[in-house]
Coordinates of C-alpha atoms in Angstrom, one line a residue:
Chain D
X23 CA -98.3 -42.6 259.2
X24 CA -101.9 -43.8 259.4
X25 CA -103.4 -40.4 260.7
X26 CA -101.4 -38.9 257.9
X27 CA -103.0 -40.8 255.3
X28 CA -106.5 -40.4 257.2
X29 CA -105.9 -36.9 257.1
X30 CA -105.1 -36.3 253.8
X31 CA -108.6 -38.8 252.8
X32 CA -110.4 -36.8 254.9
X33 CA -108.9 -33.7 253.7
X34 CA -109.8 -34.9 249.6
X35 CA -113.3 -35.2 250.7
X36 CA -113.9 -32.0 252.5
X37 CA -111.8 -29.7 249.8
X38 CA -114.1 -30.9 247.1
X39 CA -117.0 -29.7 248.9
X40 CA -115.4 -26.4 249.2
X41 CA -114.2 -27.1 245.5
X42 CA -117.4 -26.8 244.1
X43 CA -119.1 -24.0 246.1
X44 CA -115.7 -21.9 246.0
X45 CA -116.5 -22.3 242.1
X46 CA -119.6 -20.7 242.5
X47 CA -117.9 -17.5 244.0
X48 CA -115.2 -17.4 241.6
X49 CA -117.6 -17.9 238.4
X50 CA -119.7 -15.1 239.8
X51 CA -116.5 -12.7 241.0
X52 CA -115.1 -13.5 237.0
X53 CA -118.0 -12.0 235.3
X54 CA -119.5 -9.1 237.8
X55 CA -116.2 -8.3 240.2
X56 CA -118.4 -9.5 242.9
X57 CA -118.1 -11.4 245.9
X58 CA -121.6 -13.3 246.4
X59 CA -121.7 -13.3 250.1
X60 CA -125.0 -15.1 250.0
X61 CA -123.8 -17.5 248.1
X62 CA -123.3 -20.3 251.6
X63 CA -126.8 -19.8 251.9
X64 CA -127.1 -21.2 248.8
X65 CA -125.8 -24.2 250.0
X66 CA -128.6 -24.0 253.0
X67 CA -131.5 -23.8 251.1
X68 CA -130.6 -26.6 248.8
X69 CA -129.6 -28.9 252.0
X70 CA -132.8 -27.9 253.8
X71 CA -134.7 -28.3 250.2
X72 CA -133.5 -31.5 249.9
X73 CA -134.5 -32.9 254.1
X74 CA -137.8 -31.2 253.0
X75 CA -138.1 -32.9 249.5
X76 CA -137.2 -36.8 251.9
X77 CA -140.1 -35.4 254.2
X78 CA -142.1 -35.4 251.6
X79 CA -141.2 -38.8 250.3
X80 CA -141.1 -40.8 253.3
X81 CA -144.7 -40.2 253.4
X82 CA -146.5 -40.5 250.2
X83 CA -143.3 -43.0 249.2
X84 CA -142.2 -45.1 251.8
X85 CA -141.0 -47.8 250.1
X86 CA -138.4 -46.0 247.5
X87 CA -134.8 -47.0 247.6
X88 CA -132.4 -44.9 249.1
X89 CA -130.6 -43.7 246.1
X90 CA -134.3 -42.9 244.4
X91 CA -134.8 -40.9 247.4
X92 CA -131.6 -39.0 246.8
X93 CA -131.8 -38.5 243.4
X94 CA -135.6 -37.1 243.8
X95 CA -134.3 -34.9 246.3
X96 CA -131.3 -33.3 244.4
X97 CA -133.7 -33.2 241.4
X98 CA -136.0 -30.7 243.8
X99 CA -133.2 -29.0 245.3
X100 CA -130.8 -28.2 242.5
X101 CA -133.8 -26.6 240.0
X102 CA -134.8 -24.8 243.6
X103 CA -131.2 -23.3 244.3
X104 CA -130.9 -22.5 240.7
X105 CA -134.0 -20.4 240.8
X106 CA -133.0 -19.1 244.2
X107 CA -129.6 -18.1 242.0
X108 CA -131.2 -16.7 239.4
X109 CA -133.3 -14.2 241.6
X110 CA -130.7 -12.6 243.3
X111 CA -128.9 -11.3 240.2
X112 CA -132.4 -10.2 239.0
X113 CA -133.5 -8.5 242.0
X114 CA -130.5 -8.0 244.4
X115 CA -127.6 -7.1 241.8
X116 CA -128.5 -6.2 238.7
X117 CA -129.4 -2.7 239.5
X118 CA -126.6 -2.2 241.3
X119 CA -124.5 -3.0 238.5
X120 CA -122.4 0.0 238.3
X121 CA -123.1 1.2 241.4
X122 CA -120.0 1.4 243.9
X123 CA -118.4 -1.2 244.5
X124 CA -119.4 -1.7 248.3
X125 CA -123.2 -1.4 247.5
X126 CA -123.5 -4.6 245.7
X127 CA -120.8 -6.0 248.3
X128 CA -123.5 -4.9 251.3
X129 CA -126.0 -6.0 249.7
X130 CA -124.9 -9.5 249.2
X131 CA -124.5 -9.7 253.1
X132 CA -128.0 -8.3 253.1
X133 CA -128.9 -11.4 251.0
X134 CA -127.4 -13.9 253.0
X135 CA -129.3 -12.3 256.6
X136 CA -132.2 -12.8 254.5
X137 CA -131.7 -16.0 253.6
X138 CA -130.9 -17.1 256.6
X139 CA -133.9 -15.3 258.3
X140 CA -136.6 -17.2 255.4
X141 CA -134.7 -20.4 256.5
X142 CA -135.6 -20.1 260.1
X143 CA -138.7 -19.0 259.8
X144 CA -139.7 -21.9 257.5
X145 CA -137.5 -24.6 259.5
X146 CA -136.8 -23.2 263.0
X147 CA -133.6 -22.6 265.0
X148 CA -133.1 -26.4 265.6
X149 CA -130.5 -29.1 264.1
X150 CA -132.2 -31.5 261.7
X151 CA -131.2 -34.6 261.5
X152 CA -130.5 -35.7 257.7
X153 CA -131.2 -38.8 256.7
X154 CA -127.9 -41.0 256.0
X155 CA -129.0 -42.1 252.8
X156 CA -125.8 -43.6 251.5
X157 CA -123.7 -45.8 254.5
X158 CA -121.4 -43.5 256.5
X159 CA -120.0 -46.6 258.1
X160 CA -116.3 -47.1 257.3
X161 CA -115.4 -50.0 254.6
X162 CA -112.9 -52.2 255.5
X163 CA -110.1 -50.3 256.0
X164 CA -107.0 -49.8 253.2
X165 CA -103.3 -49.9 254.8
X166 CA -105.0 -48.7 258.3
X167 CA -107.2 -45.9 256.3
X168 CA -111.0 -45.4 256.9
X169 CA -113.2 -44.9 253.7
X170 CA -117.3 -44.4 253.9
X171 CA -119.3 -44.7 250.8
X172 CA -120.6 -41.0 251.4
X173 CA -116.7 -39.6 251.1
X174 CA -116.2 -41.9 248.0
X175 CA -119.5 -40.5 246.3
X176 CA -118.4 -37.2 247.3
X177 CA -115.6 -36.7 245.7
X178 CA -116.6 -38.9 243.0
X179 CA -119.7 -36.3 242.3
X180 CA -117.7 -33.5 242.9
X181 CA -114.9 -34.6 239.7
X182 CA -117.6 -35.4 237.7
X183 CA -119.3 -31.9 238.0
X184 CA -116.5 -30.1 237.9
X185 CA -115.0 -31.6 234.6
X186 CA -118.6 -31.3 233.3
X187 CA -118.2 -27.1 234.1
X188 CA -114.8 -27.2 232.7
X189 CA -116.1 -28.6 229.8
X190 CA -119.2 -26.3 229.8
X191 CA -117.3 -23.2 230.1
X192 CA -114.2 -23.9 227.7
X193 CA -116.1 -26.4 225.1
X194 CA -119.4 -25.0 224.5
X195 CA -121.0 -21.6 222.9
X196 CA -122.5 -20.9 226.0
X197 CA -118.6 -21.0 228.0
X198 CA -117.2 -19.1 225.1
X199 CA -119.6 -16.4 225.7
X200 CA -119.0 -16.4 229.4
X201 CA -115.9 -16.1 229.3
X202 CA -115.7 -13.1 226.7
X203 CA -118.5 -11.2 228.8
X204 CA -116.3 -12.2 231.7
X205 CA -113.4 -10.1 229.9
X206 CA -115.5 -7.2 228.4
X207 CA -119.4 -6.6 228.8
X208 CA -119.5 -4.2 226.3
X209 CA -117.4 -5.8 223.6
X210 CA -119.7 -9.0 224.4
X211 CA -122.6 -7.2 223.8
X212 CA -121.6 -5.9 220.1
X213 CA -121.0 -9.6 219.6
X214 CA -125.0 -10.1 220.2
X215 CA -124.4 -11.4 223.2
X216 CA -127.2 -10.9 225.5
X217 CA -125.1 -9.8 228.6
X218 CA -127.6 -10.3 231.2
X219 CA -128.9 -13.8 230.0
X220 CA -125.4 -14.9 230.4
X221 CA -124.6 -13.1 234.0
X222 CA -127.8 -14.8 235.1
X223 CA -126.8 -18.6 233.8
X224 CA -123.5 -17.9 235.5
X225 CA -125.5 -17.6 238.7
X226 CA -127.6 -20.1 237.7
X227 CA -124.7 -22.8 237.5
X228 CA -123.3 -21.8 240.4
X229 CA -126.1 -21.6 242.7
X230 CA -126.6 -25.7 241.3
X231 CA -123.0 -26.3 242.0
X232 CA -123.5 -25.1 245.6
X233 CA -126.9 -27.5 246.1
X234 CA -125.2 -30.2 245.2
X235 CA -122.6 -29.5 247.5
X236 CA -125.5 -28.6 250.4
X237 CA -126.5 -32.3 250.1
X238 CA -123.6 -33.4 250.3
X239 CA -122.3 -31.9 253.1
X240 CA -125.5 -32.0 254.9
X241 CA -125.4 -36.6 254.1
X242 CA -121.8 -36.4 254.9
X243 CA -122.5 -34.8 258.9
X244 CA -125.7 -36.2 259.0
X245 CA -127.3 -32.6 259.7
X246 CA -128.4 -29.6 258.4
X247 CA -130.2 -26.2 259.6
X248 CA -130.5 -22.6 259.2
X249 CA -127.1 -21.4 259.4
X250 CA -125.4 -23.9 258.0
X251 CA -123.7 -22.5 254.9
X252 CA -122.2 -19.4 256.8
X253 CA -119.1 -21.4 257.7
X254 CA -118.8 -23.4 254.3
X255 CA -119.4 -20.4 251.8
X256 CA -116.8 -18.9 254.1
X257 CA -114.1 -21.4 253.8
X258 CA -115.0 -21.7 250.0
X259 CA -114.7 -18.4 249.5
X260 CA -111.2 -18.6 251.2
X261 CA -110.5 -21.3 248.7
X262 CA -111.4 -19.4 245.5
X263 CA -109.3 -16.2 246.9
X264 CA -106.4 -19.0 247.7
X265 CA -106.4 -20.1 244.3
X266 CA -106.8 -17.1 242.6
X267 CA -110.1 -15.5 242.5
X268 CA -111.9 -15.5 239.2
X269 CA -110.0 -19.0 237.8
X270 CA -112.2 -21.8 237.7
X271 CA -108.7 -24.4 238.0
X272 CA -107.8 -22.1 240.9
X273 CA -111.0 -22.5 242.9
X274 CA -110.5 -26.0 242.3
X275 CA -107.2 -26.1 243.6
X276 CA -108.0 -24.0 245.7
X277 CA -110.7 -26.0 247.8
X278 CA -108.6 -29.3 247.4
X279 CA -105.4 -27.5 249.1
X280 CA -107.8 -25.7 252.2
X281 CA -109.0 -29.0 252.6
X282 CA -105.8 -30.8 253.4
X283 CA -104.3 -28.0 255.2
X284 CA -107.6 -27.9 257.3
X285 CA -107.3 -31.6 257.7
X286 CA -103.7 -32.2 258.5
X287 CA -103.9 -29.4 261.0
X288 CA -106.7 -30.6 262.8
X289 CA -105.0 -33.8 263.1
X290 CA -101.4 -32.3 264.6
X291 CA -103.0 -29.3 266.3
X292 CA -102.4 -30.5 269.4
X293 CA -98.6 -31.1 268.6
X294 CA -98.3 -27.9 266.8
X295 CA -100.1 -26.2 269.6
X296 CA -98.1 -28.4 272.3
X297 CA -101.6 -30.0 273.8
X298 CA -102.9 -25.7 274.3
X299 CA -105.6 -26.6 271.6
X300 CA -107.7 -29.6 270.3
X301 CA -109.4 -30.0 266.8
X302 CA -112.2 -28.3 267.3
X303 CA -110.4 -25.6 266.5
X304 CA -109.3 -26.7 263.2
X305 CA -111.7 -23.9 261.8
X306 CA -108.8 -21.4 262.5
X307 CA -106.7 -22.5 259.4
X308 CA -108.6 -21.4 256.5
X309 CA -108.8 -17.8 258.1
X310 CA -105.0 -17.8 258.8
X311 CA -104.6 -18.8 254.9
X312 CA -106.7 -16.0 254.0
X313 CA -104.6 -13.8 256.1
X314 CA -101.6 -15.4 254.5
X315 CA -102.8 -14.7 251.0
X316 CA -104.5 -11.7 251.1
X317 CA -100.9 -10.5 252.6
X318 CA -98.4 -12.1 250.5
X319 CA -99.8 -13.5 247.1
X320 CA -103.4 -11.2 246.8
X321 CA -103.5 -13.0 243.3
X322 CA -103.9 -16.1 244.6
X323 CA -101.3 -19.8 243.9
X324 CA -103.0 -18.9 240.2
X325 CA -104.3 -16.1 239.2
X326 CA -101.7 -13.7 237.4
X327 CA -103.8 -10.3 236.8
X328 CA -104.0 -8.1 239.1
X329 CA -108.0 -6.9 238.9
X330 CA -109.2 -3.7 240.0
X331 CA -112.4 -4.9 240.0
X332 CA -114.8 -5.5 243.4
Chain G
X29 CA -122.5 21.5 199.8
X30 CA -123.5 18.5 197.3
X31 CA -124.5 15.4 199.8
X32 CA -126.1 13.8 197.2
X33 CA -128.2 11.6 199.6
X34 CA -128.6 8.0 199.0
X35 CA -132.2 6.3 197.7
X36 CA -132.2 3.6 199.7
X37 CA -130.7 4.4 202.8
X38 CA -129.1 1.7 205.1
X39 CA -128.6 4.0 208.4
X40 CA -130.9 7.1 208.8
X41 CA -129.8 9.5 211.9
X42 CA -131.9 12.6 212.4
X43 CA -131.7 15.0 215.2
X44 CA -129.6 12.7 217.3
X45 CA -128.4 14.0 220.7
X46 CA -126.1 11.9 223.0
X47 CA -125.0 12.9 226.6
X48 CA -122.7 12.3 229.4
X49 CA -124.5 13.6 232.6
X50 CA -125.0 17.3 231.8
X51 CA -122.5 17.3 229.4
X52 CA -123.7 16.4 226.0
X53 CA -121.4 14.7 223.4
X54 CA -123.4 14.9 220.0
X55 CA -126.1 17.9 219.8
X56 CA -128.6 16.7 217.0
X57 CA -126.3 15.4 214.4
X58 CA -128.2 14.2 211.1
X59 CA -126.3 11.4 209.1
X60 CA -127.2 9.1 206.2
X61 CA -125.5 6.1 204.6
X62 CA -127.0 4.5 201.8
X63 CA -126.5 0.8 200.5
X64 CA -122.9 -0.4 199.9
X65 CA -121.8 2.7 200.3
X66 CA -118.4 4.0 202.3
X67 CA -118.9 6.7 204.1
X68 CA -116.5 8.7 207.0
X69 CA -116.9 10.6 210.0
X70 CA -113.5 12.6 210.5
X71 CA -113.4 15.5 213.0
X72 CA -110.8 16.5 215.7
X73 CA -110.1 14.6 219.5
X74 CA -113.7 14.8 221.3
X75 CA -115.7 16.1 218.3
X76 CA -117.8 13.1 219.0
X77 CA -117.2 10.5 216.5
X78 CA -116.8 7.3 218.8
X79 CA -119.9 8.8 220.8
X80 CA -122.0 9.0 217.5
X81 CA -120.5 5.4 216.3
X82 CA -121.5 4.2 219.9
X83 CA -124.6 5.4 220.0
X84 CA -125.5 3.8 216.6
X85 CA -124.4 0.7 217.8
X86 CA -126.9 0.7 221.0
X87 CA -123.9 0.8 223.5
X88 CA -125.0 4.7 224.9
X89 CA -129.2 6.2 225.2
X90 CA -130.0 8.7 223.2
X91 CA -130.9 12.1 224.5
X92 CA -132.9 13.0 221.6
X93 CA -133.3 11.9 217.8
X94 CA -133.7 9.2 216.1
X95 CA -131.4 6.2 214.4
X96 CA -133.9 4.2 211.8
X97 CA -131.7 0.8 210.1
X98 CA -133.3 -0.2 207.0
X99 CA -136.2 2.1 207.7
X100 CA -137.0 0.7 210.9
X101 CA -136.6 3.1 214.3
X102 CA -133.6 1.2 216.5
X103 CA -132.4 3.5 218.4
X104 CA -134.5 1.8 221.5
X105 CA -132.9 -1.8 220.7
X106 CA -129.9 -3.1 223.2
X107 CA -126.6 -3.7 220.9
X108 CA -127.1 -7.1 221.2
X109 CA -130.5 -6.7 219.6
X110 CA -129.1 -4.1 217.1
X111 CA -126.0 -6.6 216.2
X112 CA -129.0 -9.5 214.9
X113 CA -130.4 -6.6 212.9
X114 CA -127.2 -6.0 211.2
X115 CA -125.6 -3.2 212.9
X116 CA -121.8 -4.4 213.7
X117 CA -119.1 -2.0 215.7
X118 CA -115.2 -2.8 215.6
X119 CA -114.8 -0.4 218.8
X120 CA -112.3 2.1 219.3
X121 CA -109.2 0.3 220.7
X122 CA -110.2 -3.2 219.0
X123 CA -112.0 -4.5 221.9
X124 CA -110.4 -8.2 221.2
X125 CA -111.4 -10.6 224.0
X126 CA -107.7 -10.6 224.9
X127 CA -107.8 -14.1 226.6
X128 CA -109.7 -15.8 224.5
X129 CA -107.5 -17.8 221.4
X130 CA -107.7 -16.0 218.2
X131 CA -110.4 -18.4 216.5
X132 CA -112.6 -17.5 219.4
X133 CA -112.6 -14.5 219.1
X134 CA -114.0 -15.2 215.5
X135 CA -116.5 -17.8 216.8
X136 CA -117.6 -15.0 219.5
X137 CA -118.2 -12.5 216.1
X138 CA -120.2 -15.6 215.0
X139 CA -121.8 -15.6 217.7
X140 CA -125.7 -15.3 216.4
X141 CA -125.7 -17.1 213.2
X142 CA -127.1 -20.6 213.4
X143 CA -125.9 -21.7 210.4
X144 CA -122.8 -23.8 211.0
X145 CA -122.3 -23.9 207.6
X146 CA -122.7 -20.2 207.2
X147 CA -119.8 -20.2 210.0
X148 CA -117.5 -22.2 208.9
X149 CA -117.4 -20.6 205.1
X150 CA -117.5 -17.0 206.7
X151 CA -114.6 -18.5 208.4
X152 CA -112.7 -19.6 204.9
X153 CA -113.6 -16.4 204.0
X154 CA -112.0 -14.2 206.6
X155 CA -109.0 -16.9 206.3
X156 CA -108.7 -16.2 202.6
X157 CA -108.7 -12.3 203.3
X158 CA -106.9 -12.2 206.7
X159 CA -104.0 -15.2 206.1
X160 CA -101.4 -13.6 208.9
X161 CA -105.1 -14.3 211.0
X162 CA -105.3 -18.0 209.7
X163 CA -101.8 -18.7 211.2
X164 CA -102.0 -17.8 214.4
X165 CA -105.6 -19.3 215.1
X166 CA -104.8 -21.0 218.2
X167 CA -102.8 -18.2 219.9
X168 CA -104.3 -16.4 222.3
X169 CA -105.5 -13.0 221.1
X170 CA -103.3 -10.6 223.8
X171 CA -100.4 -12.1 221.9
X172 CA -101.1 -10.0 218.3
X173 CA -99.8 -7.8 217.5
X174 CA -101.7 -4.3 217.1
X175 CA -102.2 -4.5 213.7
X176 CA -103.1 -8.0 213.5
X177 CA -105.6 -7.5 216.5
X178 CA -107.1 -4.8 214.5
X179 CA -107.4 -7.3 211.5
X180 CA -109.1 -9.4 213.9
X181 CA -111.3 -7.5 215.1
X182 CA -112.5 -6.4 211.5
X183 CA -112.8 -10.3 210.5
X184 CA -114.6 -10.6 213.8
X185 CA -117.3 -8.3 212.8
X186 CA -117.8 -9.6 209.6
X187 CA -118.9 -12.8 210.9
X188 CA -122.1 -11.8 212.3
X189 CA -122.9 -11.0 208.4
X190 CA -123.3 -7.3 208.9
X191 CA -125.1 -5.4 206.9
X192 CA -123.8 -2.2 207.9
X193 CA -120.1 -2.2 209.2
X194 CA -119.0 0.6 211.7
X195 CA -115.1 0.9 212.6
X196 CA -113.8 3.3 214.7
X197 CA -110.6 4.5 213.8
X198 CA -109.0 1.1 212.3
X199 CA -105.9 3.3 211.8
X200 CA -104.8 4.4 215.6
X201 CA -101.7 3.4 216.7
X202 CA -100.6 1.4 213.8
X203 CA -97.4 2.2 211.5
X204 CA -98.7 3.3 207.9
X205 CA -97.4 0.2 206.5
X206 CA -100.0 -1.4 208.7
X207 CA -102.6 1.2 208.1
X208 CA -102.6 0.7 204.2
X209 CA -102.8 -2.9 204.6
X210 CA -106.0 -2.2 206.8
X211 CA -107.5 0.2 204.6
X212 CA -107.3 -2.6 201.3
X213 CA -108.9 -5.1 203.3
X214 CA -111.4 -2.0 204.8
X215 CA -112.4 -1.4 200.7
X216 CA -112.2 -5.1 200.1
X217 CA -115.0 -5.3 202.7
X218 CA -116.7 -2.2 200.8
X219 CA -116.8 -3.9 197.6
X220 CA -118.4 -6.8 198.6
X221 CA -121.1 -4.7 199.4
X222 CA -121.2 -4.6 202.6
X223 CA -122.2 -0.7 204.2
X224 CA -119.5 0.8 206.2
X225 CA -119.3 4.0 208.0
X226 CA -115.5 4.8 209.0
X227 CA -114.7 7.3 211.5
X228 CA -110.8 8.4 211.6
X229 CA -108.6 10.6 212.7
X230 CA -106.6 10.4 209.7
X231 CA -108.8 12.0 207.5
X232 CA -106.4 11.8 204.4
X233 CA -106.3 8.6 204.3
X234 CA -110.5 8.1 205.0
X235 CA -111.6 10.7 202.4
X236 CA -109.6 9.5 199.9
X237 CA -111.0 6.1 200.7
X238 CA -114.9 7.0 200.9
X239 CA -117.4 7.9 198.7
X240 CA -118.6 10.8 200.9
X241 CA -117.8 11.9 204.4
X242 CA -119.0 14.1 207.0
X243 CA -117.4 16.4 209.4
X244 CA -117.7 16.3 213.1
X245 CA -116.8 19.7 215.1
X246 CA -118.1 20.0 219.1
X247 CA -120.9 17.5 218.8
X248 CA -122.2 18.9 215.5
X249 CA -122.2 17.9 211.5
X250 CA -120.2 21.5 210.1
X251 CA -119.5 19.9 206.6
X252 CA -120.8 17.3 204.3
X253 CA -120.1 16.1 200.9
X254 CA -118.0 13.7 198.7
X255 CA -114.7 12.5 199.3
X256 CA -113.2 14.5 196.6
X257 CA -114.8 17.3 197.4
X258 CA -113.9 17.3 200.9
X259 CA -110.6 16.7 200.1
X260 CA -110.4 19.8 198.0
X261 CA -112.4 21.8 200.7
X262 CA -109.8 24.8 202.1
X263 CA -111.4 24.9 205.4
X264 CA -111.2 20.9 205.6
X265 CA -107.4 21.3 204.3
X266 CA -106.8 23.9 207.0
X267 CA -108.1 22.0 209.8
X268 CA -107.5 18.6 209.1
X269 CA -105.0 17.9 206.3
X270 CA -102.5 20.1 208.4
X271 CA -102.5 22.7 205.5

């Protein structure tokens, strides 16, 4: 009963990691039919941003608090990934905008080798250590479960920003207009809507949805290098095709339900698997989903339309 | 042929040419609506009407010509650009934003005015002229019903403040019940002075509506004159009037 529980904490904290950076695929797949490949890389920069910002600060700063430190460090990384975002579209997919469908799909595995190539070249092949700026050490434990104060901010930071999209994109002028360029470019466009200001912000927001998360999951294991966000944008992009690619509640959902299944199955693998396999081999889960899925319910638990799109 | 050209044109097209690859849709078509004035475009299937409505509306390139608004050349604008300047399209087909409610939809044609004022009144306005609209506000739009998606989309339009309208073929795929209904609230929109050019299939209806209309045969202008006139035209009656 207590490893359940433990599980399905652990299995909260995780799947609103990938809740957030699947959102990030599914804003960009709503609006262009495209799967941003690069967009796990995303997540890398703004972790490795973020070590290199608390570099930065340990020496011309030494004596700032820990959450100063983190919040100057999101504040360089999230404006960097956002930038980062906002390039790609500009220089990677806009031209290929009606080009067929597998060249913009290419290219964004293009994007992420680069990415991943700049990284190493400006940070090396080695782990980094990342400084454990809020306690991982377990509270006292809650009816035998074992809570840090990184997993509560976590998932704390991860509602918060995505009730704050949810309100961006159904509450504002600027959501409104996503989502009817999301439906029809060309109808948006007659509206005076400036179609490729609003693509870009949807990368834009989505590339700062996926820092956040870098820094996150790069304070929650205590590392971070190079290839860091291959496996992550992978498992969030499993997420956003789990809930239903293109709906923002379904990435949500989405990331929360990988998560536990993740979770829970790397805490019974060895039952289920009658001692053959351990949990290090819990990453096999979200890929059978995705099998599962892409088989039986392509839509996703929420999407309804089938799209011809990407 | 009596065109009787306008003296203060709204929308000026000279020479304009449109194409699709090698194929090319509109070959130097010359067009002029003047202000408050309703103007149609009839012509057969693939004449080129929606291409030439299109084109005026930024959403194709030209392949020649030019398309001066007000007096000013915008034929190199985007729509979205052309839409500010007062050049507003209700596309063929509607093009409602089919999951967004039906006030958002009218908040998206709204989309450039500042003005919240402004909004809301165009709003009461479209209310007062579109009151099946007003009821079904927080619907979402896929639910209309044709003819109340093509109201929409006309109410839509008008509040970006046009100051030239252009609907393509209000009428298609609407029973004539609905299609009167459309065409009052099209020459209630007319009267109010706002420009409209109107291209339809249904080129009884449009000519008897318009002050002057053209005709569009394989990408070129083959007639031009009043309504009336057109109307009484035996080569107009033969091809389009089905007489």
């Amino acid at each position: 009963m207590d490893i359940l529980l433990q599980q399905i904490v652990n299995g909260l904290v995780v799947g609103s990691v990938y809740a957030l950076i699947a959102l990030g695929y599914t804003m960009v797949y709503g609006i262009l039919g495209l799967i941003n490949f690069a967009h796990g890389e995303v997540l890398m920069i703004g972790a490795l941003t973020a070590l290199q910002t608390l570099g930065v600060l340990e020496r011309i700063a030494p004596d700032l608090g820990p959450l100063a430190q983190l919040a100057i460090a999101l504040g360089v990384a999230v404006p960097v990934c956002m930038t980062l975002g906002f390039l790609m579209e500009r220089l990677a997919y806009r031209r290929l905008r009606n080009a067929p469908r597998l060249a913009p799909l290419i290219t964004a595995i293009g994007v992420s080798f680069l990415l991943q190539t700049v990284a190493m070249i400006l940070w090396g092949r080695n782990y980094h250590t990342f400084p454990q700026l809020i306690p991982t050490t377990p509270l006292e434990p809650v009816s035998g479960v074992f809570i840090t104060p990184v997993q509560i901010t976590i998932v704390v930071v991860s509602a918060l920003m995505m009730a704050g999209l949810l309100v961006l994109v159904n509450r504002t002028r600027l959501g409104r207009a996503m989502r009817a360029t999301a439906e029809n470019h060309r109808v948006a466009s007659l509206m005076g809507v400036d179609v490729n200001a609003i693509i870009g912000a949807t990368f834009v927001i989505g590339a700062g949805l996926a820092a956040v998360a870098g820094v996150m999951f790069a304070s929650n294991y205590g590392i971070a290098h190079y290839a860091m966000g291959f496996l992550p944008g992978l498992k969030a992009f499993t997420a956003a095709v789990l809930g239903g690619i293109g709906n923002l509640g379904g990435a949500m959902l989405g990331g929360i339900v990988l998560g536990l299944v993740e979770s829970l199955g790397a805490g019974y693998i060895e039952h289920l698997s009658f001692g053959f396999l351990n949990s290090s081999y819990q990453d096999i889960f979200a890929f059978i989903i995705l099998g599962l899925v892409l088989i039986f319910r392509p839509t996703g638990l929420l999407g309804e339309r089938v799209s011809d799109r990407a | 042929m009596a065109t009787d050209a306008p003296a203060s044109p709204v929308l000026e097209v000279r020479g304009m040419e449109v194409a699709y690859g090698a194929i090319q849709a509109v070959q130097g078509i010359d067009l002029t609506v003047g202000a408050g004035e309703l103007v149609c475009l009839i012509g057969a299937n693939g004449a080129g009407k929606t291409t030439t409505l299109n084109a005026i509306a930024g959403l194709l390139p030209l392949a020649g010509g030019e398309i001066r608004f007000l007096g000013e050349p915008v034929h190199s604008l985007p729509a979205h650009k052309r839409l500010r300047r007062g050049i507003a399209l209700v596309p063929e087909g509607r093009g409602i934003f089919t999951r967004l409610t039906v006030e958002e939809n009218l908040r998206m044609g709204a989309y450039t005015r500042p003005d919240k004022q402004e909004v809301e009144a165009g709003l009461a306005r479209v209310y007062a002229m579109l009151p099946r609209i007003r009821e079904r506000l927080t619907q979402v739009a896929g639910t209309l019903s044709g003819g109340e998606q093509q109201m929409l989309a006309i109410g839509r339009a008008l509040l970006s403040h046009p100051k030239l309208l252009l609907l393509d073929e209000p009428s298609m795929g609407l029973a004539p019940l609905v299609v009167e209904k459309i065409f009052e609230v099209i020459q209630t929109v007319a009267s109010e002075g706002v420009t409209v050019l109107l291209v339809e299939q249904n080129a009884h209806l449009a000519l008897e509506f318009a002050r002057r209309g053209y005709v569009m045969e394989s990408g070129r202008i083959t007639l031009a004159g009043s309504g009336a006139d057109l109307l009484a035209d035996p080569k107009v009656r033969a091809a389009y009037l089905g007489e």
